[in-house]
XYZ file of C-alpha atoms in Angstrom:
100
model
C -4.851 10.824 12.399
C -4.171 12.232 8.953
C -2.334 10.143 6.375
C 1.284 11.151 5.856
C 3.027 10.446 2.606
C 5.737 11.726 0.314
C 6.318 11.176 -3.375
C 9.738 10.193 -4.753
C 9.268 9.877 -8.502
C 7.166 6.802 -9.109
C 7.360 5.705 -5.485
C 4.709 6.634 -2.926
C 6.161 6.604 0.612
C 3.557 6.134 3.331
C 4.158 6.744 6.985
C 2.218 6.541 10.231
C -0.732 4.354 11.155
C -3.098 3.216 8.405
C -6.491 2.567 9.842
C -10.206 3.234 9.596
C -9.714 6.945 10.364
C -7.652 7.481 7.216
C -8.546 4.626 4.858
C -10.644 6.954 2.630
C -7.692 9.311 2.394
C -5.443 6.364 1.596
C -7.793 5.333 -1.261
C -7.726 8.937 -2.662
C -3.938 9.220 -2.417
C -3.414 5.822 -4.188
C -5.838 6.784 -6.940
C -4.294 10.169 -7.440
C -0.716 8.749 -7.560
C -1.836 6.004 -9.973
C -3.365 8.604 -12.236
C 0.009 10.364 -12.406
C 2.273 7.311 -12.606
C 0.261 4.315 -13.858
C 1.926 1.541 -11.872
C 2.053 1.978 -8.106
C 5.137 1.400 -6.031
C 4.237 1.907 -2.373
C 6.927 2.005 0.266
C 5.540 1.009 3.714
C 8.699 0.936 5.754
C 7.426 3.720 8.086
C 3.959 2.210 8.656
C 3.940 0.858 12.203
C 0.343 -0.348 12.050
C -2.248 -1.240 9.429
C -5.784 -2.481 9.947
C -8.250 -4.220 7.700
C -9.760 -1.026 6.340
C -6.334 0.106 5.105
C -5.735 -3.358 3.695
C -9.069 -3.138 1.832
C -7.980 0.238 0.343
C -4.812 -1.457 -0.933
C -6.743 -4.406 -2.293
C -9.152 -2.105 -4.065
C -6.237 -0.156 -5.606
C -4.651 -3.417 -6.683
C -7.885 -4.482 -8.455
C -8.074 -1.078 -10.184
C -4.450 -1.326 -11.424
C -5.023 -4.888 -12.700
C -8.159 -3.793 -14.620
C -5.977 -1.141 -16.275
C -3.249 -3.685 -17.047
C -0.912 -2.097 -14.486
C 0.581 -3.103 -11.171
C 0.649 -2.231 -7.506
C 3.775 -3.361 -5.629
C 4.588 -2.936 -1.955
C 8.136 -2.393 -0.820
C 9.953 -1.854 2.404
C 7.098 -3.157 4.552
C 7.500 -2.796 8.338
C 7.258 -5.909 10.525
C 3.640 -5.079 11.364
C 2.677 -4.808 7.701
C 4.529 -8.020 6.898
C 2.684 -9.832 9.644
C -0.703 -8.672 8.342
C 0.233 -9.591 4.799
C 1.439 -13.046 6.011
C -1.794 -13.617 8.000
C -3.931 -12.733 4.987
C -1.626 -14.469 2.514
C -1.534 -11.297 0.392
C 2.232 -10.676 0.493
C 2.918 -12.406 -2.816
C -0.114 -10.837 -4.408
C 1.385 -7.410 -3.711
C 4.884 -8.490 -4.767
C 6.204 -8.197 -1.236
C 9.482 -9.990 -1.020
C 10.364 -12.097 1.992
C 12.904 -10.470 4.367
C 16.398 -11.819 3.957
C-alpha cells in the first residue's frame, strides 16, 4: 500500500497503514520534509496501524534530526500508534504527550 501524506506548513500529516511495504517510502518522505523544514512535526492521527519497520524509519529520522541539532516530534497519534509507543517506551522520546 502506498504511503499517503499531506503537508501543512511545517507539519507532515501521515495517513494509512505504516508497515514494511512502505517503510522505505516513509524514510524518503521524512528526509525530504526535514530538508525543507528542519525540525519535523509529524501528525499520526490517521495512522491505524504501524509496525516495527515503520517505527525503525521514525527512529532513524529522529537520530538524523538530533545529529543536526533539530527535533522530530509526533502529534495526534492514533490509539494503535500510542500503544506501540507505550510498548517500546518511545513515546516520550518522540515528544508524544499522554492523552488527557
